[in-house]
Coordinates of C-alpha atoms in Angstrom, one line a residue:
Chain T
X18 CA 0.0 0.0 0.0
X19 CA 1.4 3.5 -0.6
X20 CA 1.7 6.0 2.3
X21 CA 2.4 9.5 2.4
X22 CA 4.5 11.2 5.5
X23 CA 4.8 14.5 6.5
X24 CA 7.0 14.7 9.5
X25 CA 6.6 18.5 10.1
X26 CA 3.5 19.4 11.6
X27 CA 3.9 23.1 11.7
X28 CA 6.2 25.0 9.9
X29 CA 6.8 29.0 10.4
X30 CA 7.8 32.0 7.6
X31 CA 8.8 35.8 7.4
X32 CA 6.8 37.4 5.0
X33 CA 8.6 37.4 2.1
X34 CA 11.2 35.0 2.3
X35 CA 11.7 31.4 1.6
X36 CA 10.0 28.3 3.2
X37 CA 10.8 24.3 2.4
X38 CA 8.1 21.5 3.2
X39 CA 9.0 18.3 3.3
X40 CA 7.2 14.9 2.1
X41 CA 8.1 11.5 1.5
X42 CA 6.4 8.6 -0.1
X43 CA 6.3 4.7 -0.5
X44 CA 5.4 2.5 -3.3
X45 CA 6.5 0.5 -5.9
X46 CA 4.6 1.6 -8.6
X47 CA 6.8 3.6 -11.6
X48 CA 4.0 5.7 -12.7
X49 CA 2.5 8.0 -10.5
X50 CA 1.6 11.6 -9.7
X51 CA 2.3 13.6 -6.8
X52 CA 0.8 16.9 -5.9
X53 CA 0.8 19.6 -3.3
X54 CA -2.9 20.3 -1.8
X55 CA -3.5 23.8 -0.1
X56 CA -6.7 24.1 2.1
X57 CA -7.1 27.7 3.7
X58 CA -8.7 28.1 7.3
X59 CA -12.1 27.8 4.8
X60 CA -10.9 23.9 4.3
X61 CA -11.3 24.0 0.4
X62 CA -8.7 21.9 -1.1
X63 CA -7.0 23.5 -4.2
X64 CA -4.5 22.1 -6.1
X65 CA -1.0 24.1 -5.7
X66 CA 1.3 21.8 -7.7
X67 CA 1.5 18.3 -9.3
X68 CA 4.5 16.6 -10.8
X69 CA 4.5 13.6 -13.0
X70 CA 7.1 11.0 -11.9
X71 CA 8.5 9.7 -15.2
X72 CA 9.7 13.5 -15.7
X73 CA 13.1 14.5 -14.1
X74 CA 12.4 18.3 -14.3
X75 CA 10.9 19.6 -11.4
X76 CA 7.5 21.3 -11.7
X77 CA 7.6 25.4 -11.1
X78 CA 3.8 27.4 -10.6
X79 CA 5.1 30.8 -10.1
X80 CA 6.1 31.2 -6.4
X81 CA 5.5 27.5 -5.6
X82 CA 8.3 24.6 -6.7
X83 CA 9.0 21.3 -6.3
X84 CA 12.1 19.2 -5.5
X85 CA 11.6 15.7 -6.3
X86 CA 14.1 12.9 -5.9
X87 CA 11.9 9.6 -7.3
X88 CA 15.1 7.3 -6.0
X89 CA 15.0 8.9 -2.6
X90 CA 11.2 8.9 -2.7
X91 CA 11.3 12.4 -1.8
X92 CA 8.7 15.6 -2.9
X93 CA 9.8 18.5 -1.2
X94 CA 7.3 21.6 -1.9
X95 CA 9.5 25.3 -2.0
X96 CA 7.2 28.8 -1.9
X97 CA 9.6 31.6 -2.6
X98 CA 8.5 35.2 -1.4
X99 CA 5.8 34.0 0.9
X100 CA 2.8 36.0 0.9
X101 CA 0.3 36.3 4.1
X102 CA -2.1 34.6 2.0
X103 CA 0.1 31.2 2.0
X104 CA -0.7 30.8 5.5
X105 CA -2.6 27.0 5.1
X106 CA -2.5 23.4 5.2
X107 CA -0.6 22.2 3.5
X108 CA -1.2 18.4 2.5
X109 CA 1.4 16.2 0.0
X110 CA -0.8 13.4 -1.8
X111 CA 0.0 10.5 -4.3
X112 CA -2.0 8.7 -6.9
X113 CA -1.5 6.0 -9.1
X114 CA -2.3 6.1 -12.8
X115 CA -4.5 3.0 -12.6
X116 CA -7.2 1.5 -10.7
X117 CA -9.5 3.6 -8.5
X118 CA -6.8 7.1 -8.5
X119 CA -7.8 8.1 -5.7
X120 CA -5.5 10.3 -3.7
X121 CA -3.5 9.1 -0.5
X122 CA -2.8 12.4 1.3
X123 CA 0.1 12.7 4.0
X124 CA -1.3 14.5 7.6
X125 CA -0.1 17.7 6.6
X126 CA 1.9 21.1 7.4
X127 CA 0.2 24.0 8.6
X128 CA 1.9 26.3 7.3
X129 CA 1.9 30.0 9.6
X130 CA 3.3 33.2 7.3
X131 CA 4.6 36.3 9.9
X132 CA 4.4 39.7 8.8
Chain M
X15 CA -20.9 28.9 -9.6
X16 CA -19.9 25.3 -11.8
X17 CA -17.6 24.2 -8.9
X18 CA -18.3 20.9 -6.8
X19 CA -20.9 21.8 -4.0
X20 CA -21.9 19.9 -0.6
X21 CA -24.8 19.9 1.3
X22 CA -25.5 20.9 4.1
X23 CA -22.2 22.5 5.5
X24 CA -22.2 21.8 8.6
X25 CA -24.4 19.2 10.6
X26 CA -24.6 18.4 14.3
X27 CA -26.5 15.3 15.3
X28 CA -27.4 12.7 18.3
X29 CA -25.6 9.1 18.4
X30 CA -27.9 6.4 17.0
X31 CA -29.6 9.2 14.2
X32 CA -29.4 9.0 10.5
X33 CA -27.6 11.7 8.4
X34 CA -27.5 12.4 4.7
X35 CA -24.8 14.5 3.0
X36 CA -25.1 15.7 -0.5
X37 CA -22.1 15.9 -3.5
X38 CA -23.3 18.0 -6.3
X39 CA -20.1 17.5 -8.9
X40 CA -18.8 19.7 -11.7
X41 CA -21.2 19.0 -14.8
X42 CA -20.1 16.3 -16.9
X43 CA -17.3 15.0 -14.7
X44 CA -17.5 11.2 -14.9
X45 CA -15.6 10.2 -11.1
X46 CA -16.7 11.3 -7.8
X47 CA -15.1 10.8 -4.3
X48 CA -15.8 10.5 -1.1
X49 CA -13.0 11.1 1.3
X50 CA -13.3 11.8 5.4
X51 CA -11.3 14.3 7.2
X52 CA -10.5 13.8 10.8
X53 CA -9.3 16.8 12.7
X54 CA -5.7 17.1 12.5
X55 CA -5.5 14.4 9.6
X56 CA -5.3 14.4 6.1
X57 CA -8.1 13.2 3.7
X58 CA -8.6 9.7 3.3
X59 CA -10.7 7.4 0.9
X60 CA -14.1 6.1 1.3
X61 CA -15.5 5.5 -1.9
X62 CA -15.6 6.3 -5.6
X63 CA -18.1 6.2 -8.2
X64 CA -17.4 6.3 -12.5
X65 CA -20.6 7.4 -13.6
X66 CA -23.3 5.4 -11.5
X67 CA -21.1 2.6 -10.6
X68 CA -19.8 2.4 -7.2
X69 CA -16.7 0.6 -8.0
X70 CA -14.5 0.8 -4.9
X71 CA -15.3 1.0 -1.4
X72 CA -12.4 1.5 1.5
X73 CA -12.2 -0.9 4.4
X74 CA -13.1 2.7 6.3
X75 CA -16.9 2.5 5.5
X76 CA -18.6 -0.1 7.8
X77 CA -21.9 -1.2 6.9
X78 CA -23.4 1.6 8.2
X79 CA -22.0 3.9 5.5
X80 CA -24.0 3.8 1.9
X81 CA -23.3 6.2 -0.7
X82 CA -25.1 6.6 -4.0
X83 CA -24.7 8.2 -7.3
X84 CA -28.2 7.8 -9.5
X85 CA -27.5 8.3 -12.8
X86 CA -23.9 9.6 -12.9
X87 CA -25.0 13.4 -11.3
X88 CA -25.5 13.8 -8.0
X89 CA -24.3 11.7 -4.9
X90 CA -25.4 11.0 -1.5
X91 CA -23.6 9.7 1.5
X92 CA -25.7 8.5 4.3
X93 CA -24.6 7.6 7.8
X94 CA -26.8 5.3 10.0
X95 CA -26.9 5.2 13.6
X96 CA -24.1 7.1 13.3
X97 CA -21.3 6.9 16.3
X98 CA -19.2 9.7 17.8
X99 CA -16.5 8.5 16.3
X100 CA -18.2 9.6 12.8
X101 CA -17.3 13.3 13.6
X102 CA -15.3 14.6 10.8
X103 CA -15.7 16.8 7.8
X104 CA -17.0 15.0 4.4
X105 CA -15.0 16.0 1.6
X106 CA -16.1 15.5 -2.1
X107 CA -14.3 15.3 -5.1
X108 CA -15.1 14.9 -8.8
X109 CA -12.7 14.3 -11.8
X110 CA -13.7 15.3 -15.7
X111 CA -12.1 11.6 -16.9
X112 CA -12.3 7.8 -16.9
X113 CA -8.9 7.8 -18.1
X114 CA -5.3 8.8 -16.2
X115 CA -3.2 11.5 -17.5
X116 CA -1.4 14.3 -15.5
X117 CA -4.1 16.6 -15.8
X118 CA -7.1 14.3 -14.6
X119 CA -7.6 16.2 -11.6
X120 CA -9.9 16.4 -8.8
X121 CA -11.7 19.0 -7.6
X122 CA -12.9 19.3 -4.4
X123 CA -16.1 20.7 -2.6
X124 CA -16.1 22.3 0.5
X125 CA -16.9 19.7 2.8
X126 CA -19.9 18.7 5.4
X127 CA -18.9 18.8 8.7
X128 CA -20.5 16.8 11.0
X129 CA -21.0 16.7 14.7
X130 CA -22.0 13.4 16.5
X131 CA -23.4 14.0 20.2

């Protein structure tokens, strides 16, 4: 079964400057997706960020990146100039390419932005 | 508005009652899911339907959890006798293909959340 980790719970920024959160995954399927999920005190999930695995470039959305290692099973989410607006949690999810695709989501980062 | 929508928001009810949530899904998307939320937790899988068929249910929902989808539109989850260990927000999601691809994504509604007494 695949499973998704998260090991910080909280995380902390300055306005403005640069935060990293971590995620790691297991599976032993090759093809896969991986995205980052946002959901705002309102608890909407949007979609931030998704990366396809067979492609070594990482994916870029403006301020948001990625940093994934497949070998390392690593999926590291970057948001440059953080805004007050980023402040969220922020959940790291998987999904196959087959079968049901439904989404395994890690337990999150909440994510708090300081003026 | 053409995004997902869930009814009611927010419900509060006694152990032992009967609760129905609603999943309205973008127009024409083909899957819809059914994911619960405990506090604290990420999302995790309940159920999905393709069109009317319910093809996958998660070990998560006992027998006292039935969802529906008549004709491909609309869903409905319904709890029975529903237990305090039920609380949690009910999160829908509905995707515009059968098929994989990187940009089969779901969207998701804003939740139900419900309080069990």
């Amino acid at each position: 079964a695949q499973t998704v980790t998260q090991s910080q719970p909280e995380m902390s920024v300055q306005e403005a400057e640069t935060v990293t959160l971590s995620c790691t995954y297991d599976t032993s399927e090759s093809d896969y997706y991986l995205f980052w999920y946002k959901q705002p005190p309102s608890r909407q999930m949007i979609l931030v960020i998704r990366q396809e695995a067979y492609k070594q470039q990482n994916a870029t959305e403006n301020r948001f990146s990625v940093n994934f290692q497949k070998a390392a099973k690593s999926f590291s989410l970057k948001i440059s100039d953080s805004q007050l607006g980023d402040a969220a949690m922020y959940f790291c999810a998987y999904r196959m390419d087959t079968g049901r695709r439904a989404l395994t989501f890690g337990s999150g980062t909440r994510l708090q932005v300081q003026p | 508005d053409t995004g997902v929508s869930q009814n009611p928001r927010h419900k509060i009810t006694k152990r032992g009652q009967n609760v129905t949530f609603r999943c309205d899904p973008i127009s024409e998307h083909n899957r819809l899911y059914w994911y619960r939320q405990t506090l604290g937790q990420g999302p995790e899988f309940l159920t999905y339907f393709q069109n009317e068929a319910q093809l996958e249910k998660s070990r998560l929902l006992s027998d006292r959890f039935s969802a529906e989808r008549p004709k491909g539109s609309f869903s409905t989850l319904e709890i029975q006798r529903t237990e305090q260990g039920d609380s949690a927000m009910y999160l829908c999601a509905s995707s515009p293909s059968t098929s994989g691809g990187f940009y089969n994504e779901q969207f998701f509604g804003p939740g139900t959340r419900l309080t069990v007494l």
